[in-house]
CSV table of C-alpha atoms in Angstrom, one decimal:
chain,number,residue,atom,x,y,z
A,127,UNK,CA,-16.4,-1.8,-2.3
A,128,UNK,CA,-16.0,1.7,-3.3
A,129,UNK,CA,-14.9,2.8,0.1
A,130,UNK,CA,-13.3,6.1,1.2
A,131,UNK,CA,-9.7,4.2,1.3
A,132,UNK,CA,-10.0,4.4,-2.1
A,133,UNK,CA,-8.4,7.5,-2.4
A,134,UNK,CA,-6.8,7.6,-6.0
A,135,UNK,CA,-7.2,10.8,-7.9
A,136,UNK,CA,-9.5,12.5,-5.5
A,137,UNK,CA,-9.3,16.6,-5.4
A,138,UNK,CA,-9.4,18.4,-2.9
A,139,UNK,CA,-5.9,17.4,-0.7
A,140,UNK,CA,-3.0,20.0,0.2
A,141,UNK,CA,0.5,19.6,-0.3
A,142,UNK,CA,2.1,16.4,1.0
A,143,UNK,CA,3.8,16.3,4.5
A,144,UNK,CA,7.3,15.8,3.1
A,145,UNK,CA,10.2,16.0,5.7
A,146,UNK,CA,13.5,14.5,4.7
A,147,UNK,CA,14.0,11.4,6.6
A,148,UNK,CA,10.4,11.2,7.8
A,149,UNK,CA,9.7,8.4,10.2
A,150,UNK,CA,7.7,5.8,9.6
A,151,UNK,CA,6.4,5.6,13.7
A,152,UNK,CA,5.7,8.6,15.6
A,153,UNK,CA,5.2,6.6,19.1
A,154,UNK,CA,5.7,3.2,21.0
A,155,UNK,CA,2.1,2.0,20.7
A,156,UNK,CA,2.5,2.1,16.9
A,157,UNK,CA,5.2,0.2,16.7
A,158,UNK,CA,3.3,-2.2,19.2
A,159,UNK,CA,0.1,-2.3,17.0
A,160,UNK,CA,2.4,-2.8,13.7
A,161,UNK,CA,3.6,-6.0,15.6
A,162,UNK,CA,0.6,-7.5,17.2
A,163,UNK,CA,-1.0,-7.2,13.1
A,164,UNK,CA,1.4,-9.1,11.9
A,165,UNK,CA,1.9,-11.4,14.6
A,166,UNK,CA,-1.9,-12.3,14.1
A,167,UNK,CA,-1.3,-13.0,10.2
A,168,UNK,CA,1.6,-15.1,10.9
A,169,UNK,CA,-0.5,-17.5,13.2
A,170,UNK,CA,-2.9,-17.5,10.7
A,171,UNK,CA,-6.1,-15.5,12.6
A,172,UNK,CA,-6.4,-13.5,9.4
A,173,UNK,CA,-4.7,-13.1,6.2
A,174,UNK,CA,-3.8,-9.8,4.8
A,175,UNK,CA,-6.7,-9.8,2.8
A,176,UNK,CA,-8.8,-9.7,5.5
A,177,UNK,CA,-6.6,-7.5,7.0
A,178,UNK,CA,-7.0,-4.8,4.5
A,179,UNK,CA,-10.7,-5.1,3.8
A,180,UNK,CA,-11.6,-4.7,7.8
A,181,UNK,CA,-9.9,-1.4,7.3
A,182,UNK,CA,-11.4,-0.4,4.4
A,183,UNK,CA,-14.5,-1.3,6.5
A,184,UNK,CA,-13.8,1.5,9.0
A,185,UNK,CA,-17.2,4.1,9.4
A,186,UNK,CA,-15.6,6.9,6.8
A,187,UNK,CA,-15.3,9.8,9.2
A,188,UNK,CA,-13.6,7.3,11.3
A,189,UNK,CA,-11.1,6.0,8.8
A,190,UNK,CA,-10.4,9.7,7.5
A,191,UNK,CA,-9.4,11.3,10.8
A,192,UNK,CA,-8.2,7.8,12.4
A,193,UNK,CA,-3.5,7.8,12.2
A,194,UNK,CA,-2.7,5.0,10.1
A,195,UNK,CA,-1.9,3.0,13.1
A,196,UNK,CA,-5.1,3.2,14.7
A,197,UNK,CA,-6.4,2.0,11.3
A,198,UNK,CA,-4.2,-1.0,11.8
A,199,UNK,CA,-4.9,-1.2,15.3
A,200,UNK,CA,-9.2,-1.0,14.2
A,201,UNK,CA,-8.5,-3.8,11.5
A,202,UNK,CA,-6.6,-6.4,14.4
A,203,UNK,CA,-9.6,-5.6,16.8
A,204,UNK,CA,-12.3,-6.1,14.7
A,205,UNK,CA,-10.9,-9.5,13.1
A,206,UNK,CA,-10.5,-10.8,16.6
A,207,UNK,CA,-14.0,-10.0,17.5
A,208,UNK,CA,-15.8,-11.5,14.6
A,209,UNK,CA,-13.0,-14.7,14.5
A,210,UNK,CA,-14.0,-15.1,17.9
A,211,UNK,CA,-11.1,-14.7,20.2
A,212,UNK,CA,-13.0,-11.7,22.0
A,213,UNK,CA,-16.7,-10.3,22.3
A,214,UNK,CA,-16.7,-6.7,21.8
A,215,UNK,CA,-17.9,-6.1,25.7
A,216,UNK,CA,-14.9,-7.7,27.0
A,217,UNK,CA,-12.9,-6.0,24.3
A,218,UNK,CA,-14.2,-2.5,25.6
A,219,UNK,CA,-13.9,-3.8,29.3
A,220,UNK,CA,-9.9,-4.2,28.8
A,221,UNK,CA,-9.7,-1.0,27.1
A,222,UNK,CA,-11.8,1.0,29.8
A,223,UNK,CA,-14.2,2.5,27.4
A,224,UNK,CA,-15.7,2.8,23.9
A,225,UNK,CA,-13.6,0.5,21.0
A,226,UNK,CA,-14.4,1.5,17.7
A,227,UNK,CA,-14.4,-0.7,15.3
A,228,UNK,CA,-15.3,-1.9,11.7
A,229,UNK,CA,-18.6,-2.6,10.0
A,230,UNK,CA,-19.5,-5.7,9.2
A,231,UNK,CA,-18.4,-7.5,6.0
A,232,UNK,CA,-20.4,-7.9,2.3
A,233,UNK,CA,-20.0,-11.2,0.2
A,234,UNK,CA,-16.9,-12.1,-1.1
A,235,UNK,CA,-16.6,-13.4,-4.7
A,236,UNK,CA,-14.8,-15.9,-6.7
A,237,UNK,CA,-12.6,-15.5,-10.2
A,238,UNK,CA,-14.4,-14.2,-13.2
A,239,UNK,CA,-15.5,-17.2,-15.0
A,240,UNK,CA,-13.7,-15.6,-18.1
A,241,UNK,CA,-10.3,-15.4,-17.5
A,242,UNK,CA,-7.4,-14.8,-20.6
A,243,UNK,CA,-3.5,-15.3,-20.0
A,244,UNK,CA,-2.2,-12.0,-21.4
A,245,UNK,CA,1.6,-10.7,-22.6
A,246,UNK,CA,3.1,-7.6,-22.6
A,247,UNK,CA,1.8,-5.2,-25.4
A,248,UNK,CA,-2.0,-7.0,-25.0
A,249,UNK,CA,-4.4,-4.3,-24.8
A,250,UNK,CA,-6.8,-4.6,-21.6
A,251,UNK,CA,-9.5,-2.7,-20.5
A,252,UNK,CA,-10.4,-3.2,-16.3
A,253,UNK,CA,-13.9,-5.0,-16.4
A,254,UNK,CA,-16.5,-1.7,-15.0
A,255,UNK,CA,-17.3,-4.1,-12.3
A,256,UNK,CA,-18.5,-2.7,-9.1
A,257,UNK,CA,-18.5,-5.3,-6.3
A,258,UNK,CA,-19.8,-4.9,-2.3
A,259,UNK,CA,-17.3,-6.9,-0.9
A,260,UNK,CA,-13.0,-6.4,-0.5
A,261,UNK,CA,-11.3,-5.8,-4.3
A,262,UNK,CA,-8.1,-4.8,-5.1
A,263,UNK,CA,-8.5,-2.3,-8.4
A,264,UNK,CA,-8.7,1.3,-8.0
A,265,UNK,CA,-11.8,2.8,-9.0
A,266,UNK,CA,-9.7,5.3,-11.1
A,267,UNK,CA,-9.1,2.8,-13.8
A,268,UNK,CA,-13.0,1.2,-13.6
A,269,UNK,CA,-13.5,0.8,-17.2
A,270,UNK,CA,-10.5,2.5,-18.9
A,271,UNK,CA,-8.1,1.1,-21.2
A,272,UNK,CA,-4.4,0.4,-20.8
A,273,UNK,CA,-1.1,-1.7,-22.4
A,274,UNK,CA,0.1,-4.5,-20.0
A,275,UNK,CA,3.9,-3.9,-19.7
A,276,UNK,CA,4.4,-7.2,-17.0
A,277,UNK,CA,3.5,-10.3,-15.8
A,278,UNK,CA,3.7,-11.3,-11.8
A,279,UNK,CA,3.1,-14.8,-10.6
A,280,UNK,CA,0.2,-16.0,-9.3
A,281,UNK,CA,-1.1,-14.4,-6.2
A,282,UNK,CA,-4.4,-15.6,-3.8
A,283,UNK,CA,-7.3,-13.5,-5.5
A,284,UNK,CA,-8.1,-11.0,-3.1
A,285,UNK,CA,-12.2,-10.7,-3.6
A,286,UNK,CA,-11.9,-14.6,-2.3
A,287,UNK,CA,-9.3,-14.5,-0.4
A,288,UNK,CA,-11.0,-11.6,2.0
A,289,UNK,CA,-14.1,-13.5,2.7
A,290,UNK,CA,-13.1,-17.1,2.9
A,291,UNK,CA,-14.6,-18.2,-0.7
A,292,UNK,CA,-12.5,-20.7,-2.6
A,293,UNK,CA,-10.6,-19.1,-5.9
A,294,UNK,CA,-8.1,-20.0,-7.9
A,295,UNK,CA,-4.4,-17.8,-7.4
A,296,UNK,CA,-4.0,-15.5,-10.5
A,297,UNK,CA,-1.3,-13.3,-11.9
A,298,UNK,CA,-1.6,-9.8,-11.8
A,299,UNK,CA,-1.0,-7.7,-14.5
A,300,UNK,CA,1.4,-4.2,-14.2
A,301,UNK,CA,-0.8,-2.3,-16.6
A,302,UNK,CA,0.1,1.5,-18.2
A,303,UNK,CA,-2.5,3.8,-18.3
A,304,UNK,CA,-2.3,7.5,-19.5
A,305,UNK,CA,-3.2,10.0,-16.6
A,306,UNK,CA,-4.9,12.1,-19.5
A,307,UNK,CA,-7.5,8.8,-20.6
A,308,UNK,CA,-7.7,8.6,-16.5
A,309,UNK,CA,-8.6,12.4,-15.9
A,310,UNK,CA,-9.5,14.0,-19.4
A,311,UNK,CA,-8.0,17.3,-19.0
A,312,UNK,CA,-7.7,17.4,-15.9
A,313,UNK,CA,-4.3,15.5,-14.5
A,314,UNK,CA,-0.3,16.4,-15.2
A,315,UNK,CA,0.2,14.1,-18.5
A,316,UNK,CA,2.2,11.0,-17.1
A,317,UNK,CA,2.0,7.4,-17.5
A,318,UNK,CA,0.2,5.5,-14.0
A,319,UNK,CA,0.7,1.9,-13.9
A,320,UNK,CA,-1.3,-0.8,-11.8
A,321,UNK,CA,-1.4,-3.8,-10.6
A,322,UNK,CA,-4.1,-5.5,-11.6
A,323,UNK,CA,-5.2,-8.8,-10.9
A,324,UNK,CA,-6.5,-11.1,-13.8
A,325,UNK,CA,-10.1,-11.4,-13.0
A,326,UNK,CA,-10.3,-7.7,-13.7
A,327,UNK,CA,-8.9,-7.5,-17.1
A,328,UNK,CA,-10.8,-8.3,-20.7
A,329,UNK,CA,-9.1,-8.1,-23.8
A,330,UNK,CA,-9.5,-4.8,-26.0
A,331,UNK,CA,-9.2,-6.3,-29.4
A,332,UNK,CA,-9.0,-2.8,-31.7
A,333,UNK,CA,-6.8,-0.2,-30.7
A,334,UNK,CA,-7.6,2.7,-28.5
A,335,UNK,CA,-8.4,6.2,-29.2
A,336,UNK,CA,-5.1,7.8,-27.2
A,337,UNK,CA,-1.6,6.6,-26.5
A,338,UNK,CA,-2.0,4.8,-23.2
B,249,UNK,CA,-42.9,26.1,32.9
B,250,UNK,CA,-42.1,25.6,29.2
B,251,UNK,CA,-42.1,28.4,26.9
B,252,UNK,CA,-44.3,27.2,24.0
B,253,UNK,CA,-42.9,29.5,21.7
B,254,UNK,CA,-39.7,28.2,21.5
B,255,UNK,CA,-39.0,25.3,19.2
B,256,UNK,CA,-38.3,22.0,21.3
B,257,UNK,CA,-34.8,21.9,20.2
B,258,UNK,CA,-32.6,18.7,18.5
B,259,UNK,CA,-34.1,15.5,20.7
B,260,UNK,CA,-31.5,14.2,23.0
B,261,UNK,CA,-30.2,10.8,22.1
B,262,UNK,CA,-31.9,7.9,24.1
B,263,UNK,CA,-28.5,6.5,25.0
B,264,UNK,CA,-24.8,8.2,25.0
B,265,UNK,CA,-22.2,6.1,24.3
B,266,UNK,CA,-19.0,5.7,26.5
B,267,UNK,CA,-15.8,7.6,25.2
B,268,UNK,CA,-13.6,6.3,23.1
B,269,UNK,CA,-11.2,4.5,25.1
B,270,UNK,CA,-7.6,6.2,25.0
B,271,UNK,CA,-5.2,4.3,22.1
B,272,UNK,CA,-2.8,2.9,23.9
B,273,UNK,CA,-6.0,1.2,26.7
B,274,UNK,CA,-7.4,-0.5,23.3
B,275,UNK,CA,-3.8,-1.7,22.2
B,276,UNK,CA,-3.3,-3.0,25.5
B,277,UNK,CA,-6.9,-4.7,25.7
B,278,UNK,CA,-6.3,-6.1,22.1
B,279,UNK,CA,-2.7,-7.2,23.7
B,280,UNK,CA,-4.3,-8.9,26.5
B,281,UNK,CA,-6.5,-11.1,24.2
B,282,UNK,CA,-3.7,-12.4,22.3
B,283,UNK,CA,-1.8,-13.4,25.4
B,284,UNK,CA,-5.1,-14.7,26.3
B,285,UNK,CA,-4.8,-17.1,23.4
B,286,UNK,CA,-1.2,-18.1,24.1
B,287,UNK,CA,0.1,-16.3,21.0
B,288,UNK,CA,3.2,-15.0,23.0
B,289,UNK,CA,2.5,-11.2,21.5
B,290,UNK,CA,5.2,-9.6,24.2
B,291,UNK,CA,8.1,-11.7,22.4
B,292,UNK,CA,6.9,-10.8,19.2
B,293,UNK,CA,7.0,-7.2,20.1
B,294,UNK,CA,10.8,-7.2,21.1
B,295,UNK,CA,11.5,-9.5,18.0
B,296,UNK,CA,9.4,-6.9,15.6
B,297,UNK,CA,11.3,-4.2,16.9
B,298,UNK,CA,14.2,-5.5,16.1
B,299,UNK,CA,12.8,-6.2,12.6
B,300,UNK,CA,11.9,-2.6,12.0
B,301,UNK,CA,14.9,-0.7,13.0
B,302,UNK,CA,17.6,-3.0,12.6
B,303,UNK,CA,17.0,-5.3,9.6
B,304,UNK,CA,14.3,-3.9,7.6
B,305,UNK,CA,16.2,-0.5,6.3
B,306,UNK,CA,16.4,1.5,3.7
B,307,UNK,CA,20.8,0.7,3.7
B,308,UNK,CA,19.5,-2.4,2.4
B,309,UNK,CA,18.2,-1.0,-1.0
B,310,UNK,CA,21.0,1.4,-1.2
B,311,UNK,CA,23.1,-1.4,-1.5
B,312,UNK,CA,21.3,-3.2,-4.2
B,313,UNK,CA,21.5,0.6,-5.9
B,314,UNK,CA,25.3,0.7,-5.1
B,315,UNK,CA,25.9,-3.1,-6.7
B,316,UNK,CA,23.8,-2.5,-9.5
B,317,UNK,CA,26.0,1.0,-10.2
B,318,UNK,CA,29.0,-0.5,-10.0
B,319,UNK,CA,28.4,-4.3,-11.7
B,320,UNK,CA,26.5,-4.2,-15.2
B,321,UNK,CA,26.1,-8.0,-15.1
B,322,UNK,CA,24.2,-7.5,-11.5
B,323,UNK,CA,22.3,-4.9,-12.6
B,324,UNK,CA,20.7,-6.9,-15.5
B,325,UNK,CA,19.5,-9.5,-13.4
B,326,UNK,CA,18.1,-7.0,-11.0
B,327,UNK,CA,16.2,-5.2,-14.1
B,328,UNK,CA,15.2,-9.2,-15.1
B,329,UNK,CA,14.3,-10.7,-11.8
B,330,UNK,CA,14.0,-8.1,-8.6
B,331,UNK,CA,13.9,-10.4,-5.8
B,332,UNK,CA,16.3,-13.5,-6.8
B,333,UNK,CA,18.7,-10.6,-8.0
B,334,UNK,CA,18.6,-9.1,-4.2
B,335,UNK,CA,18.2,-12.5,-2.6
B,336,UNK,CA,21.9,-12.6,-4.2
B,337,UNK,CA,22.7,-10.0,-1.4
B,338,UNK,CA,21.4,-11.8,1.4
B,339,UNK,CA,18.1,-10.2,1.3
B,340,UNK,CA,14.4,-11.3,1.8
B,341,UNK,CA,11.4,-10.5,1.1
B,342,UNK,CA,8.3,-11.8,2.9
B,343,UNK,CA,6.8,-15.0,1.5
B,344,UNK,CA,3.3,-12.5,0.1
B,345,UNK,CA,5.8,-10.2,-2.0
B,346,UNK,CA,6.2,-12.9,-5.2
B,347,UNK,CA,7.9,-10.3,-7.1
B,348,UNK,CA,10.3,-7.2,-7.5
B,349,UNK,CA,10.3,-4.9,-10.0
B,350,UNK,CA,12.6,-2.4,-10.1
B,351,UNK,CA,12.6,0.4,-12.1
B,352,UNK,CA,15.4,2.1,-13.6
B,353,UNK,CA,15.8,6.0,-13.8
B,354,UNK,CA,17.1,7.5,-17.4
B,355,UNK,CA,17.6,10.9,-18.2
B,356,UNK,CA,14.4,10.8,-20.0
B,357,UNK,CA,12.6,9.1,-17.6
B,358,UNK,CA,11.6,9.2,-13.9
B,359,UNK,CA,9.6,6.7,-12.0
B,360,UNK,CA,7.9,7.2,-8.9
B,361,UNK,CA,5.8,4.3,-6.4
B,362,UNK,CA,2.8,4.8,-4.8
B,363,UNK,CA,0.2,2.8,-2.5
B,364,UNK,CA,-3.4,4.6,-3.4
B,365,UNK,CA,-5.3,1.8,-1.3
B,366,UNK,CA,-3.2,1.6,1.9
B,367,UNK,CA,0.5,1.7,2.2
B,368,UNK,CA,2.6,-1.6,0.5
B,369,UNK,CA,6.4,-1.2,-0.2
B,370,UNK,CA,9.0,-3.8,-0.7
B,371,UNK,CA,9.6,-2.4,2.9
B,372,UNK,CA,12.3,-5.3,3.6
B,373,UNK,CA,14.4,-3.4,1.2
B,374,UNK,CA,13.9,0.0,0.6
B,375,UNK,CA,12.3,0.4,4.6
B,376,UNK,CA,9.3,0.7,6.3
B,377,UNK,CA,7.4,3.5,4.5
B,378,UNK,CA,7.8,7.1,5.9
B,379,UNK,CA,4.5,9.1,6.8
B,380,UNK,CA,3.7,11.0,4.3
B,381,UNK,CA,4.1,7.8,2.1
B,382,UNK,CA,0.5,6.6,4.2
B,383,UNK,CA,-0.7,9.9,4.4
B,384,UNK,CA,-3.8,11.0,2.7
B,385,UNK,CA,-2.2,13.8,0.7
B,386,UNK,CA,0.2,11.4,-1.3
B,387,UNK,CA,-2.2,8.4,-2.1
B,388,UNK,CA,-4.9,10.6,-3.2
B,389,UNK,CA,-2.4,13.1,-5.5
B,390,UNK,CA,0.5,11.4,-7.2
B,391,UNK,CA,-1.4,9.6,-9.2
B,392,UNK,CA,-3.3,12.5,-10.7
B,393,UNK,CA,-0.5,15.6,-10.3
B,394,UNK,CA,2.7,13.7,-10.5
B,395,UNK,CA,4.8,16.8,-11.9
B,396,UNK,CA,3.1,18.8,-9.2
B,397,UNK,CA,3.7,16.7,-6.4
B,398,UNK,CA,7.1,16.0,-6.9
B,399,UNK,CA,7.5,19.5,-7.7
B,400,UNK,CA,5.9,20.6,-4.3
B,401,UNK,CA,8.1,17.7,-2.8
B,402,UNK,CA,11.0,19.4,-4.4
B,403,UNK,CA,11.7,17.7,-7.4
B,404,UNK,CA,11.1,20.1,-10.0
B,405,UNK,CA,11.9,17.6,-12.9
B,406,UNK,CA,12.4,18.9,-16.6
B,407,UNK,CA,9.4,19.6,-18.4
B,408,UNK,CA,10.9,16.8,-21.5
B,409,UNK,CA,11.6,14.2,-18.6
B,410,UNK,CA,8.6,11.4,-19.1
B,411,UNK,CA,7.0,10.2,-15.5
B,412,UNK,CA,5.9,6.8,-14.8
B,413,UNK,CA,3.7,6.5,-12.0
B,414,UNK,CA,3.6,3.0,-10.3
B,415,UNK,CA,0.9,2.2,-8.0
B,416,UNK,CA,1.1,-1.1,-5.6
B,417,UNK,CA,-2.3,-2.3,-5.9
B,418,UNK,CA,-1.5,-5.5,-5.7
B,419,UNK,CA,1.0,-7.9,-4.1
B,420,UNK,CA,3.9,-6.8,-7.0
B,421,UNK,CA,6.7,-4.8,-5.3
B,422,UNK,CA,8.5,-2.3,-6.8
B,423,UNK,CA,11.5,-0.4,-6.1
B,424,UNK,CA,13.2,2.9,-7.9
B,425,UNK,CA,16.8,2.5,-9.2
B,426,UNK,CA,17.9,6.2,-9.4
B,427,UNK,CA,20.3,7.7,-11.6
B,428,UNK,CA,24.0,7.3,-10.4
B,429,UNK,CA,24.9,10.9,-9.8
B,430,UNK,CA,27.5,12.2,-12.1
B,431,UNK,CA,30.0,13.5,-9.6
B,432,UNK,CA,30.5,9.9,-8.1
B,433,UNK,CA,33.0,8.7,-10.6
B,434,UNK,CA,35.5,6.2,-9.3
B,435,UNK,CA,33.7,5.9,-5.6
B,436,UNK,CA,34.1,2.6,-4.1
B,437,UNK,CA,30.3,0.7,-3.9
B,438,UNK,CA,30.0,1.5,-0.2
B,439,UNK,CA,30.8,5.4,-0.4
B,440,UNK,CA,28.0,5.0,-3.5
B,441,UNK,CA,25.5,3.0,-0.7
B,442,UNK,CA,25.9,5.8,1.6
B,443,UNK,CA,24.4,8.8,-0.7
B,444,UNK,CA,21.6,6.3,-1.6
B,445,UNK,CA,18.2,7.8,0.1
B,446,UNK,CA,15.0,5.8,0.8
B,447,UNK,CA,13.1,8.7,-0.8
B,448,UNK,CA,15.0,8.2,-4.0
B,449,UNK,CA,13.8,4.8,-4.3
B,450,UNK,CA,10.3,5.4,-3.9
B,451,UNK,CA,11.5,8.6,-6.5
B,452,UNK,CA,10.8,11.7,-5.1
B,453,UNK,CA,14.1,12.8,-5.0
B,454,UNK,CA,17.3,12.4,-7.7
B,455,UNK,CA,20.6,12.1,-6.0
């Protein structure tokens, strides 16, 4: 889905928050949420695609001014509700009021039909695909053209994987794009590379305009 | 009596819905419900936080940074094969992260990692990521103004230096090897670990 976690290249942001030595919690109930998450994925409630994709699910305004943790914490609550483990009444009964949570889920889908094994040096252009449910490519690269530089092994396909839908694992694909193909004129010239998983590559057979 | 020259105003909603419960309420509530299902979540939180602040820390890379300084032979395999090469040093990586790449630092070239989607680091060896790391700020910009970022971060890199930009979008973990600083000649490996930030492995700072 092209959802508002999808935040790659968007203007508009100030300067990062850098401190040196910057903590990764900033309370005890963070640290609490970051294990009950993962606690839930290693019993096998939910995987971490399904983790991710109920966040990415969060109302916008919510997600944008919601701390990462409470996004965590919004992803856990939501999968338990719609896995059954809770109604959302009782849910908001234990928590003394309102518990916002996720909306509900699109269709999942499986591996493109078309799938090529590529090396490093392939040209590869990310299939302009748009898709309602959970996907794992940035929409910054929808359609642009890059060099694979590596090969992972095969991972669960996340478009499947999110939704319960049966797939095949594929590798992913570390792919080097050119900021400047990315945001003509307007980005600092560097090289971005992805990960990108096989289903959303096709092959680019003549060679490109610009030196991704 | 109304006034019927005044406009009737926005309509009230039909139904107003109870506050927003207070975090740590819904993290107990959500608590409660595992417990409920015999999922033993308050041993889980004592073994997690362990996890986090003993065992999953950025010393950890700074060793593999220190090793791969100091032992040409390690450092290859660590360029080759990321997590059998650290798995060589006694550390893991969960079963989801199938591969490390790390990324070496030259004179001519900096890398720097990024999560645009959410937040994924190898965090078992280079640490839990720091806030700004998750923030909206980073994952929106450092794909787009890299040389600015950095800059603003304070790393004003030289304008001939190339920049490689590595975002985690899938299960792939990568890690920065930075340049060994000049002035460290002859240091023993674990006076080299200890100079070894997490910030220069995700490479917005050079040592």
């Amino acid at each position: 889905m092209d959802g508002i976690h999808d935040l790659g290249g968007k203007q508009g942001f100030g300067p990062v928050r850098h401190t040196v030595d910057a903590p990764a919690f900033h309370a005890a109930w963070e640290k609490r949420v970051n294990a009950l998450y993962s606690l839930a994925v290693r019993l096998g409630v939910f995987n971490m695609d399904e983790y991710r994709h109920a966040i990415e699910r969060m109302e916008p305004r919510h997600y944008l001014s919601a701390s990462y943790y409470e996004r965590s914490l919004t992803s856990l609550a939501t999968l338990c509700v719609e896995k059954g483990l809770v109604t959302r009444d009782e849910l908001e009964r234990r928590a003394r009021g309102a518990f916002p949570l996720a909306r509900a889920s699109a269709s999942g889908r499986s591996n493109a039909p078309e799938r090529e094994r590529f090396r490093p040096g392939d040209r590869v252009r990310a299939r302009a695909d748009h898709v309602p449910g959970h996907v794992r490519m940035p929409a910054y690269i929808r359609g642009k053209t890059g060099v694979v530089v590596g090969e992972s092994p095969a991972y669960p396909f996340p478009d499947a994987h999110a939704h319960g839908v049966d797939a095949a694992d594929e590798p992913t694909y570390d792919v080097r794009f050119s900021s400047t193909d990315l945001w003509p004129s307007s980005a600092d010239p560097a090289y971005v590379h992805v990960g990108v998983f096989q289903s959303y590559l096709e092959r680019v057979e003549e060679p490109a305009t610009s030196g991704a | 009596m109304s006034d019927p020259t005044r406009s009737p105003g926005p309509v009230a909603p039909v139904a107003r819905v109870a506050p927003v419960a207070p975090i740590e309420q819904r993290v107990a509530a959500i608590e409660s419900v595992l417990d409920d299902h015999g999922m033993a979540p308050g041993e889980f939180i004592v073994q997690a936080a362990h996890l986090v602040e003993e065992k999953w820390v950025p010393e950890n890379g700074a060793r593999v940074v220190a090793r791969a300084w100091t032992d040409p032979a390690f450092r290859s395999r660590l360029l080759a094969d990321g997590k059998a090469a650290v798995a060589e040093l006694g550390f893991e990586m969960p079963r989801h992260h199938r591969h490390l790449v790390v990324l070496e630092n030259t004179p001519a070239v900096h890398n720097v990692i990024c999560c645009t989607l959410c937040s994924c680091t190898a965090f078992t060896i280079i640490g839990l990521p720091p806030d700004w790391y998750k923030d909206l700020e980073y994952r929106a910009r450092v794909v787009r103004e890299s040389r600015t970022v950095l800059k603003e971060m304070g790393l004003d890199l030289p304008a001939d230096v190339e920049i490689r930009v590595w975002d985690t979008t899938a299960d792939t973990r990568y890690m920065v090897l930075p340049m060994r600083p000049a002035h460290s000649a002859g240091w023993s490996e674990d006076e080299l670990a200890a100079i070894v930030s997490r910030d220069a492995m995700i490479g917005v700072a050079r040592l």
